[in-house]
PDB file of C-alpha atoms in Angstrom:
ATOM      1  CA  PHE P 395       6.323  29.770   6.762  1.00 95.00           C
ATOM      2  CA  PHE P 396       5.605  27.733   3.636  1.00 96.00           C
ATOM      3  CA  VAL P 397       7.956  26.376   0.948  1.00 95.00           C
ATOM      4  CA  ASN P 398       6.279  25.357  -2.310  1.00 93.00           C
ATOM      5  CA  GLY P 399       2.933  25.435  -0.534  1.00 92.00           C
ATOM      6  CA  LYS P 400       3.907  23.162   2.364  1.00 93.00           C
ATOM      7  CA  GLU P 401       4.330  24.466   5.897  1.00 94.00           C
ATOM      8  CA  VAL P 402       7.843  24.181   7.374  1.00 93.00           C
ATOM      9  CA  ALA P 403       9.027  24.230  10.961  1.00 92.00           C
ATOM     10  CA  SER P 404      10.153  27.609  12.291  1.00 91.00           C
ATOM     11  CA  GLU P 405      11.604  29.021  15.471  1.00 91.00           C
ATOM     12  CA  ASN P 406      11.566  32.596  16.748  1.00 89.00           C
ATOM     13  CA  GLY P 407      10.125  33.887  13.510  1.00 87.00           C
ATOM     14  CA  SER P 408      12.665  32.300  11.154  1.00 91.00           C
ATOM     15  CA  PHE P 409      13.452  29.018   9.416  1.00 92.00           C
ATOM     16  CA  THR P 410      16.323  27.431   7.497  1.00 92.00           C
ATOM     17  CA  LEU P 411      15.833  26.165   3.944  1.00 89.00           C
ATOM     18  CA  TYR P 412      18.041  23.190   3.151  1.00 88.00           C
ATOM     19  CA  SER P 413      18.297  23.100  -0.629  1.00 86.00           C
ATOM     20  CA  LYS P 414      19.209  19.389  -0.638  1.00 86.00           C
ATOM     21  CA  ASN P 415      15.630  18.697   0.428  1.00 88.00           C
ATOM     22  CA  TYR P 416      14.141  20.566  -2.527  1.00 90.00           C
ATOM     23  CA  GLY P 417      16.581  20.271  -5.420  1.00 91.00           C
ATOM     24  CA  VAL P 418      17.603  23.070  -7.738  1.00 95.00           C
ATOM     25  CA  GLY P 419      15.294  25.549  -9.428  1.00 96.00           C
ATOM     26  CA  ARG P 420      12.721  28.066  -8.295  1.00 95.00           C
ATOM     27  CA  GLN P 421      11.335  27.601  -4.788  1.00 94.00           C
ATOM     28  CA  SER P 422       8.286  29.611  -3.706  1.00 95.00           C
ATOM     29  CA  ILE P 423       8.352  30.926  -0.133  1.00 95.00           C
ATOM     30  CA  SER P 424       5.427  32.378   1.812  1.00 96.00           C
ATOM     31  CA  ALA P 425       5.191  33.917   5.270  1.00 95.00           C
ATOM     32  CA  MET P 426       1.887  34.170   7.107  1.00 93.00           C
ATOM     33  CA  VAL P 427       1.803  36.839   9.816  1.00 91.00           C
ATOM     34  CA  TYR P 428      -0.969  37.003  12.435  1.00 90.00           C
ATOM     35  CA  TYR P 429      -1.620  40.210  14.362  1.00 89.00           C
ATOM     36  CA  GLY P 430      -4.287  42.196  16.114  1.00 85.00           C
ATOM     37  CA  GLU P 431      -7.705  40.678  16.550  1.00 86.00           C
ATOM     38  CA  GLY P 432      -7.604  37.680  14.234  1.00 87.00           C
ATOM     39  CA  LYS P 433      -5.977  39.613  11.406  1.00 93.00           C
ATOM     40  CA  SER P 434      -3.387  38.071   9.113  1.00 94.00           C
ATOM     41  CA  LYS P 435      -1.269  38.916   6.110  1.00 95.00           C
ATOM     42  CA  ARG P 436       0.531  36.628   3.691  1.00 94.00           C
ATOM     43  CA  VAL P 437       3.698  37.653   1.852  1.00 95.00           C
ATOM     44  CA  ASN P 438       4.889  35.619  -1.153  1.00 96.00           C
ATOM     45  CA  ASN P 439       8.300  35.510  -2.776  1.00 96.00           C
ATOM     46  CA  SER P 440      10.654  33.026  -4.400  1.00 95.00           C
ATOM     47  CA  ILE P 441      14.300  32.128  -4.758  1.00 94.00           C
ATOM     48  CA  GLU P 442      16.289  30.182  -7.333  1.00 95.00           C
ATOM     49  CA  VAL P 443      18.717  27.466  -6.269  1.00 95.00           C
ATOM     50  CA  PHE P 444      21.669  26.875  -8.616  1.00 96.00           C
ATOM     51  CA  PRO P 445      24.174  23.995  -8.620  1.00 95.00           C
ATOM     52  CA  LYS P 446      27.554  25.114  -7.337  1.00 93.00           C
ATOM     53  CA  THR P 447      29.591  23.002  -9.781  1.00 95.00           C
ATOM     54  CA  GLU P 448      29.855  23.304 -13.554  1.00 97.00           C
ATOM     55  CA  PRO P 449      28.580  20.425 -15.712  1.00 97.00           C
ATOM     56  CA  ILE P 450      31.128  18.149 -17.367  1.00 97.00           C
ATOM     57  CA  LEU P 451      31.403  18.912 -21.088  1.00 96.00           C
ATOM     58  CA  TYR P 452      31.380  16.082 -23.621  1.00 95.00           C
ATOM     59  CA  THR P 453      31.631  15.749 -27.385  1.00 91.00           C
ATOM     60  CA  GLY P 454      30.745  12.764 -29.539  1.00 87.00           C
ATOM     61  CA  LYS P 455      31.371  11.042 -32.827  1.00 89.00           C
ATOM     62  CA  ILE P 456      29.233   9.020 -35.240  1.00 91.00           C
ATOM     63  CA  ILE P 457      30.057   5.311 -34.992  1.00 94.00           C
ATOM     64  CA  ASN P 458      27.382   3.951 -37.325  1.00 95.00           C
ATOM     65  CA  THR P 459      24.511   5.019 -39.575  1.00 95.00           C
ATOM     66  CA  TYR P 460      21.293   3.272 -40.616  1.00 95.00           C
ATOM     67  CA  PRO P 461      18.766   3.911 -43.411  1.00 95.00           C
ATOM     68  CA  HIS P 462      15.778   6.027 -42.418  1.00 94.00           C
ATOM     69  CA  ASN P 463      12.891   7.698 -44.202  1.00 93.00           C
ATOM     70  CA  PRO P 464      13.958  11.355 -44.632  1.00 92.00           C
ATOM     71  CA  GLU P 465      10.285  12.419 -44.691  1.00 92.00           C
ATOM     72  CA  ALA P 466       9.653  11.054 -41.194  1.00 94.00           C
ATOM     73  CA  PHE P 467       9.495  13.915 -38.660  1.00 94.00           C
ATOM     74  CA  THR P 468      10.864  11.883 -35.756  1.00 95.00           C
ATOM     75  CA  GLN P 469       9.550  12.826 -32.310  1.00 96.00           C
ATOM     76  CA  GLY P 470      10.121   9.664 -30.249  1.00 95.00           C
ATOM     77  CA  LEU P 471      12.506   6.771 -30.741  1.00 95.00           C
ATOM     78  CA  GLN P 472      13.264   3.589 -28.821  1.00 94.00           C
ATOM     79  CA  TYR P 473      15.380   0.529 -29.587  1.00 94.00           C
ATOM     80  CA  VAL P 474      13.950  -2.745 -28.238  1.00 93.00           C
ATOM     81  CA  ASP P 475      15.092  -6.310 -29.020  1.00 89.00           C
ATOM     82  CA  GLY P 476      16.632  -5.411 -32.359  1.00 89.00           C
ATOM     83  CA  TYR P 477      13.766  -3.202 -33.544  1.00 94.00           C
ATOM     84  CA  ILE P 478      13.185   0.531 -33.644  1.00 96.00           C
ATOM     85  CA  TYR P 479       9.912   1.994 -32.423  1.00 97.00           C
ATOM     86  CA  GLU P 480       9.360   5.469 -33.830  1.00 97.00           C
ATOM     87  CA  SER P 481       6.777   8.202 -33.302  1.00 97.00           C
ATOM     88  CA  THR P 482       6.468  10.903 -35.940  1.00 97.00           C
ATOM     89  CA  GLY P 483       4.811  14.298 -35.762  1.00 95.00           C
ATOM     90  CA  LYS P 484       2.851  16.738 -37.956  1.00 93.00           C
ATOM     91  CA  ARG P 485      -0.927  16.812 -37.830  1.00 93.00           C
ATOM     92  CA  GLY P 486      -2.507  14.482 -40.352  1.00 94.00           C
ATOM     93  CA  LYS P 487       0.779  12.601 -40.736  1.00 95.00           C
ATOM     94  CA  SER P 488       1.558  11.405 -37.198  1.00 97.00           C
ATOM     95  CA  THR P 489       2.358   7.705 -36.915  1.00 97.00           C
ATOM     96  CA  ILE P 490       3.783   5.102 -34.577  1.00 98.00           C
ATOM     97  CA  SER P 491       5.872   2.468 -36.326  1.00 97.00           C
ATOM     98  CA  LYS P 492       7.935  -0.645 -35.705  1.00 97.00           C
ATOM     99  CA  LEU P 493      10.983  -0.647 -37.982  1.00 96.00           C
ATOM    100  CA  ASN P 494      13.783  -2.954 -39.028  1.00 95.00           C
ATOM    101  CA  LEU P 495      16.888  -1.155 -37.750  1.00 94.00           C
ATOM    102  CA  LYS P 496      19.252  -2.358 -40.491  1.00 94.00           C
ATOM    103  CA  THR P 497      16.971  -1.784 -43.476  1.00 94.00           C
ATOM    104  CA  GLY P 498      14.583   0.915 -42.295  1.00 94.00           C
ATOM    105  CA  GLU P 499      11.647  -1.225 -43.433  1.00 95.00           C
ATOM    106  CA  VAL P 500       8.332  -0.426 -41.759  1.00 96.00           C
ATOM    107  CA  LEU P 501       7.124  -3.694 -40.230  1.00 96.00           C
ATOM    108  CA  LYS P 502       3.993  -2.346 -38.585  1.00 96.00           C
ATOM    109  CA  GLN P 503       2.426   1.097 -38.366  1.00 97.00           C
ATOM    110  CA  THR P 504      -0.582   2.890 -36.935  1.00 97.00           C
ATOM    111  CA  ARG P 505      -1.741   6.428 -37.670  1.00 97.00           C
ATOM    112  CA  LEU P 506      -2.964   8.971 -35.171  1.00 97.00           C
ATOM    113  CA  GLU P 507      -6.148  10.925 -35.803  1.00 97.00           C
ATOM    114  CA  ASP P 508      -5.588  14.072 -37.865  1.00 96.00           C
ATOM    115  CA  GLU P 509      -6.020  16.434 -34.905  1.00 96.00           C
ATOM    116  CA  PHE P 510      -3.043  14.960 -33.052  1.00 97.00           C
ATOM    117  CA  PHE P 511       0.636  15.868 -33.375  1.00 97.00           C
ATOM    118  CA  GLY P 512       2.584  12.777 -32.278  1.00 97.00           C
ATOM    119  CA  GLU P 513       5.427  13.196 -29.781  1.00 97.00           C
ATOM    120  CA  GLY P 514       7.567  11.039 -27.464  1.00 97.00           C
ATOM    121  CA  ILE P 515       7.175   7.299 -26.858  1.00 98.00           C
ATOM    122  CA  THR P 516       8.513   4.749 -24.386  1.00 98.00           C
ATOM    123  CA  ILE P 517       7.954   1.048 -23.676  1.00 97.00           C
ATOM    124  CA  LEU P 518       7.440  -0.150 -20.099  1.00 97.00           C
ATOM    125  CA  ASN P 519       5.935  -3.395 -18.775  1.00 94.00           C
ATOM    126  CA  ASP P 520       4.968  -4.573 -22.269  1.00 95.00           C
ATOM    127  CA  LYS P 521       3.056  -1.386 -23.002  1.00 97.00           C
ATOM    128  CA  LEU P 522       3.932   1.381 -25.451  1.00 98.00           C
ATOM    129  CA  TYR P 523       3.120   4.856 -24.160  1.00 98.00           C
ATOM    130  CA  SER P 524       2.917   7.851 -26.469  1.00 98.00           C
ATOM    131  CA  LEU P 525       2.372  11.593 -26.082  1.00 98.00           C
ATOM    132  CA  THR P 526       0.748  14.232 -28.226  1.00 97.00           C
ATOM    133  CA  TRP P 527       1.961  17.805 -28.402  1.00 96.00           C
ATOM    134  CA  GLU P 528      -0.803  20.281 -27.511  1.00 95.00           C
ATOM    135  CA  ALA P 529      -3.815  18.051 -26.851  1.00 95.00           C
ATOM    136  CA  ASN P 530      -2.822  17.197 -23.248  1.00 94.00           C
ATOM    137  CA  LYS P 531      -3.477  13.581 -24.142  1.00 96.00           C
ATOM    138  CA  GLY P 532      -1.404  10.421 -24.212  1.00 97.00           C
ATOM    139  CA  PHE P 533      -2.128   6.907 -25.486  1.00 98.00           C
ATOM    140  CA  VAL P 534      -1.258   3.343 -24.497  1.00 98.00           C
ATOM    141  CA  TYR P 535      -0.641   0.705 -27.172  1.00 98.00           C
ATOM    142  CA  ASN P 536       0.145  -2.979 -27.458  1.00 96.00           C
ATOM    143  CA  PRO P 537       3.750  -2.873 -28.763  1.00 95.00           C
ATOM    144  CA  GLU P 538       3.302  -6.080 -30.782  1.00 93.00           C
ATOM    145  CA  THR P 539       0.134  -5.122 -32.636  1.00 95.00           C
ATOM    146  CA  LEU P 540       0.263  -1.303 -32.181  1.00 96.00           C
ATOM    147  CA  GLU P 541      -3.412  -1.433 -31.252  1.00 97.00           C
ATOM    148  CA  ARG P 542      -4.492   1.385 -28.942  1.00 97.00           C
ATOM    149  CA  GLU P 543      -5.720   0.183 -25.543  1.00 97.00           C
ATOM    150  CA  LYS P 544      -6.507   3.377 -23.659  1.00 96.00           C
ATOM    151  CA  GLU P 545      -5.747   7.076 -23.319  1.00 96.00           C
ATOM    152  CA  PHE P 546      -4.757   9.398 -20.485  1.00 96.00           C
ATOM    153  CA  GLN P 547      -4.387  13.102 -19.797  1.00 95.00           C
ATOM    154  CA  TYR P 548      -1.600  15.166 -18.262  1.00 92.00           C
ATOM    155  CA  ASN P 549      -3.042  18.246 -16.644  1.00 86.00           C
ATOM    156  CA  ARG P 550      -0.173  19.637 -14.570  1.00 92.00           C
ATOM    157  CA  SER P 551       2.508  19.755 -17.239  1.00 93.00           C
ATOM    158  CA  ARG P 552       2.300  22.210 -20.094  1.00 86.00           C
ATOM    159  CA  GLN P 553       2.484  20.005 -23.187  1.00 96.00           C
ATOM    160  CA  GLY P 554       3.685  16.593 -24.357  1.00 97.00           C
ATOM    161  CA  TRP P 555       7.240  16.452 -25.727  1.00 97.00           C
ATOM    162  CA  GLY P 556       9.714  13.700 -24.798  1.00 97.00           C
ATOM    163  CA  LEU P 557       9.025  10.444 -22.941  1.00 98.00           C
ATOM    164  CA  THR P 558      11.119   7.747 -21.269  1.00 98.00           C
ATOM    165  CA  ASN P 559      10.971   5.608 -18.120  1.00 98.00           C
ATOM    166  CA  ASN P 560      13.135   4.505 -15.196  1.00 97.00           C
ATOM    167  CA  GLY P 561      11.665   1.023 -14.966  1.00 96.00           C
ATOM    168  CA  MET P 562       8.982   2.146 -12.525  1.00 97.00           C
ATOM    169  CA  GLU P 563       7.725   5.571 -13.623  1.00 97.00           C
ATOM    170  CA  LEU P 564       7.127   7.357 -16.891  1.00 98.00           C
ATOM    171  CA  ILE P 565       9.279  10.465 -17.307  1.00 98.00           C
ATOM    172  CA  LYS P 566       8.135  13.264 -19.618  1.00 98.00           C
ATOM    173  CA  SER P 567       9.202  16.697 -20.775  1.00 98.00           C
ATOM    174  CA  ASP P 568       6.793  19.497 -21.683  1.00 97.00           C
ATOM    175  CA  GLY P 569       8.972  21.928 -23.637  1.00 95.00           C
ATOM    176  CA  SER P 570      10.046  23.888 -20.587  1.00 96.00           C
ATOM    177  CA  HIS P 571      12.888  23.264 -18.120  1.00 97.00           C
ATOM    178  CA  LYS P 572      10.688  20.910 -16.085  1.00 97.00           C
ATOM    179  CA  ILE P 573      10.689  17.126 -16.197  1.00 98.00           C
ATOM    180  CA  TRP P 574       7.650  15.265 -14.889  1.00 98.00           C
ATOM    181  CA  PHE P 575       7.283  11.814 -13.326  1.00 98.00           C
ATOM    182  CA  LEU P 576       4.090   9.813 -13.889  1.00 97.00           C
ATOM    183  CA  ASN P 577       2.805   6.819 -11.973  1.00 96.00           C
ATOM    184  CA  ALA P 578       2.898   3.924 -14.454  1.00 95.00           C
ATOM    185  CA  GLU P 579      -0.388   2.502 -13.158  1.00 94.00           C
ATOM    186  CA  THR P 580      -2.545   5.601 -12.736  1.00 95.00           C
ATOM    187  CA  LEU P 581      -0.679   7.684 -15.360  1.00 96.00           C
ATOM    188  CA  LYS P 582      -0.966  10.699 -13.065  1.00 96.00           C
ATOM    189  CA  GLU P 583       1.844  13.234 -12.687  1.00 96.00           C
ATOM    190  CA  THR P 584       3.241  12.791  -9.180  1.00 95.00           C
ATOM    191  CA  ARG P 585       6.235  15.151  -9.065  1.00 94.00           C
ATOM    192  CA  SER P 586       8.618  17.226 -11.153  1.00 96.00           C
ATOM    193  CA  ILE P 587      12.205  18.462 -11.194  1.00 96.00           C
ATOM    194  CA  GLU P 588      13.736  21.541 -12.812  1.00 97.00           C
ATOM    195  CA  ALA P 589      16.865  21.234 -14.958  1.00 98.00           C
ATOM    196  CA  TYR P 590      19.514  23.751 -13.838  1.00 97.00           C
ATOM    197  CA  TYR P 591      23.220  24.113 -14.448  1.00 96.00           C
ATOM    198  CA  ASN P 592      25.460  26.531 -12.560  1.00 96.00           C
ATOM    199  CA  LYS P 593      24.381  29.523 -14.670  1.00 94.00           C
ATOM    200  CA  GLY P 594      20.637  28.938 -14.842  1.00 95.00           C
ATOM    201  CA  LYS P 595      17.909  26.732 -16.206  1.00 95.00           C
ATOM    202  CA  ILE P 596      17.974  24.723 -19.428  1.00 94.00           C
ATOM    203  CA  ASP P 597      14.620  24.934 -21.148  1.00 93.00           C
ATOM    204  CA  LYS P 598      13.077  23.471 -24.325  1.00 93.00           C
ATOM    205  CA  LEU P 599      13.844  19.965 -23.108  1.00 95.00           C
ATOM    206  CA  ASN P 600      12.524  17.498 -25.657  1.00 95.00           C
ATOM    207  CA  GLU P 601      13.378  13.849 -26.374  1.00 95.00           C
ATOM    208  CA  LEU P 602      14.402  11.916 -23.249  1.00 97.00           C
ATOM    209  CA  GLU P 603      16.362   8.761 -22.488  1.00 97.00           C
ATOM    210  CA  TYR P 604      17.070   7.163 -19.105  1.00 98.00           C
ATOM    211  CA  ILE P 605      20.558   5.629 -19.021  1.00 97.00           C
ATOM    212  CA  ASN P 606      22.467   4.306 -16.005  1.00 97.00           C
ATOM    213  CA  GLY P 607      20.366   6.268 -13.530  1.00 97.00           C
ATOM    214  CA  LYS P 608      20.531   9.602 -15.378  1.00 98.00           C
ATOM    215  CA  ILE P 609      18.111  11.444 -17.663  1.00 98.00           C
ATOM    216  CA  TYR P 610      19.510  12.420 -21.061  1.00 98.00           C
ATOM    217  CA  ALA P 611      17.455  15.297 -22.483  1.00 97.00           C
ATOM    218  CA  ASN P 612      17.829  16.713 -25.973  1.00 94.00           C
ATOM    219  CA  ARG P 613      17.285  20.464 -26.174  1.00 92.00           C
ATOM    220  CA  TRP P 614      15.097  21.451 -29.116  1.00 88.00           C
ATOM    221  CA  ILE P 615      16.395  24.108 -31.552  1.00 76.00           C
ATOM    222  CA  THR P 616      19.632  26.072 -31.637  1.00 63.00           C
ATOM    223  CA  ASP P 617      19.948  29.549 -30.184  1.00 64.00           C
ATOM    224  CA  LYS P 618      22.127  31.529 -27.800  1.00 62.00           C
ATOM    225  CA  PRO P 619      23.402  31.255 -25.117  1.00 59.00           C
ATOM    226  CA  ILE P 620      22.465  27.560 -24.918  1.00 60.00           C
ATOM    227  CA  LYS P 621      22.787  25.756 -28.234  1.00 66.00           C
ATOM    228  CA  SER P 622      21.196  22.465 -29.230  1.00 76.00           C
ATOM    229  CA  ILE P 623      22.717  20.017 -26.792  1.00 90.00           C
ATOM    230  CA  ILE P 624      21.974  16.911 -24.737  1.00 95.00           C
ATOM    231  CA  ALA P 625      21.816  17.561 -21.001  1.00 97.00           C
ATOM    232  CA  ILE P 626      22.650  14.805 -18.506  1.00 98.00           C
ATOM    233  CA  ILE P 627      20.324  15.380 -15.548  1.00 98.00           C
ATOM    234  CA  ASN P 628      20.255  13.945 -12.041  1.00 97.00           C
ATOM    235  CA  PRO P 629      16.667  12.671 -11.613  1.00 97.00           C
ATOM    236  CA  ASP P 630      16.735  13.248  -7.847  1.00 95.00           C
ATOM    237  CA  ASN P 631      17.358  16.994  -7.847  1.00 95.00           C
ATOM    238  CA  GLY P 632      17.435  18.349 -11.417  1.00 96.00           C
ATOM    239  CA  VAL P 633      21.165  19.167 -11.404  1.00 97.00           C
ATOM    240  CA  VAL P 634      22.624  19.154 -14.924  1.00 98.00           C
ATOM    241  CA  GLU P 635      25.761  17.103 -14.353  1.00 98.00           C
ATOM    242  CA  GLY P 636      26.934  16.985 -17.963  1.00 97.00           C
ATOM    243  CA  ILE P 637      26.374  18.593 -21.360  1.00 95.00           C
ATOM    244  CA  ILE P 638      26.987  16.807 -24.670  1.00 94.00           C
ATOM    245  CA  ASN P 639      27.679  19.067 -27.655  1.00 89.00           C
ATOM    246  CA  LEU P 640      27.383  17.056 -30.867  1.00 82.00           C
ATOM    247  CA  HIS P 641      27.980  19.928 -33.313  1.00 76.00           C
TER     248      HIS P 641
END
């Protein structure tokens, strides 16, 4: 027997799947049967694991506002040492900027090449990491000068959407219900989780923040049955522990 491509221990032709070892979401299961003279047959199937508890529901209120360029199509945002770092999208107009929070003044800015649609950003270990939407390519910048130092690719995830970090790894979304973890040194995707609440998956996960050990993921666009919300996700297993509705 195999779960997600890895062989598991079995006894008398059966095995037990402990969901705590795999997290929530879709788990692929395969059985390899040997018979006759060296013959074999493989059967593939899958199951979905759902959390058994409902997420806590939250609302919010605006406590302050700051000036901001209404033409900026914000894709990534981070507050560091009194400054705002912002990534904007749209091909031919994508930028990464350092802003004065209180005035909105652009202190420093760099433009992406016209073929790129800028997406999420995060700062870790004195490096600024940025994603692009459909090019499967990310960039690393000096956060003081905004000079590009290198680039990297993400080949397992679908696209580049939101980006944050947990102090050790980069954490990215790709527009689906999956969240990916990248090694901060090699910039390779090492693992992923799937965001599920007790009724199913939450897809279109976009901008991410990592706060007090949880991933906060904004869901892009409003539709039914899941409206535009912020999901609070356990990074260990993908369980959506809370939902913030800011409408």
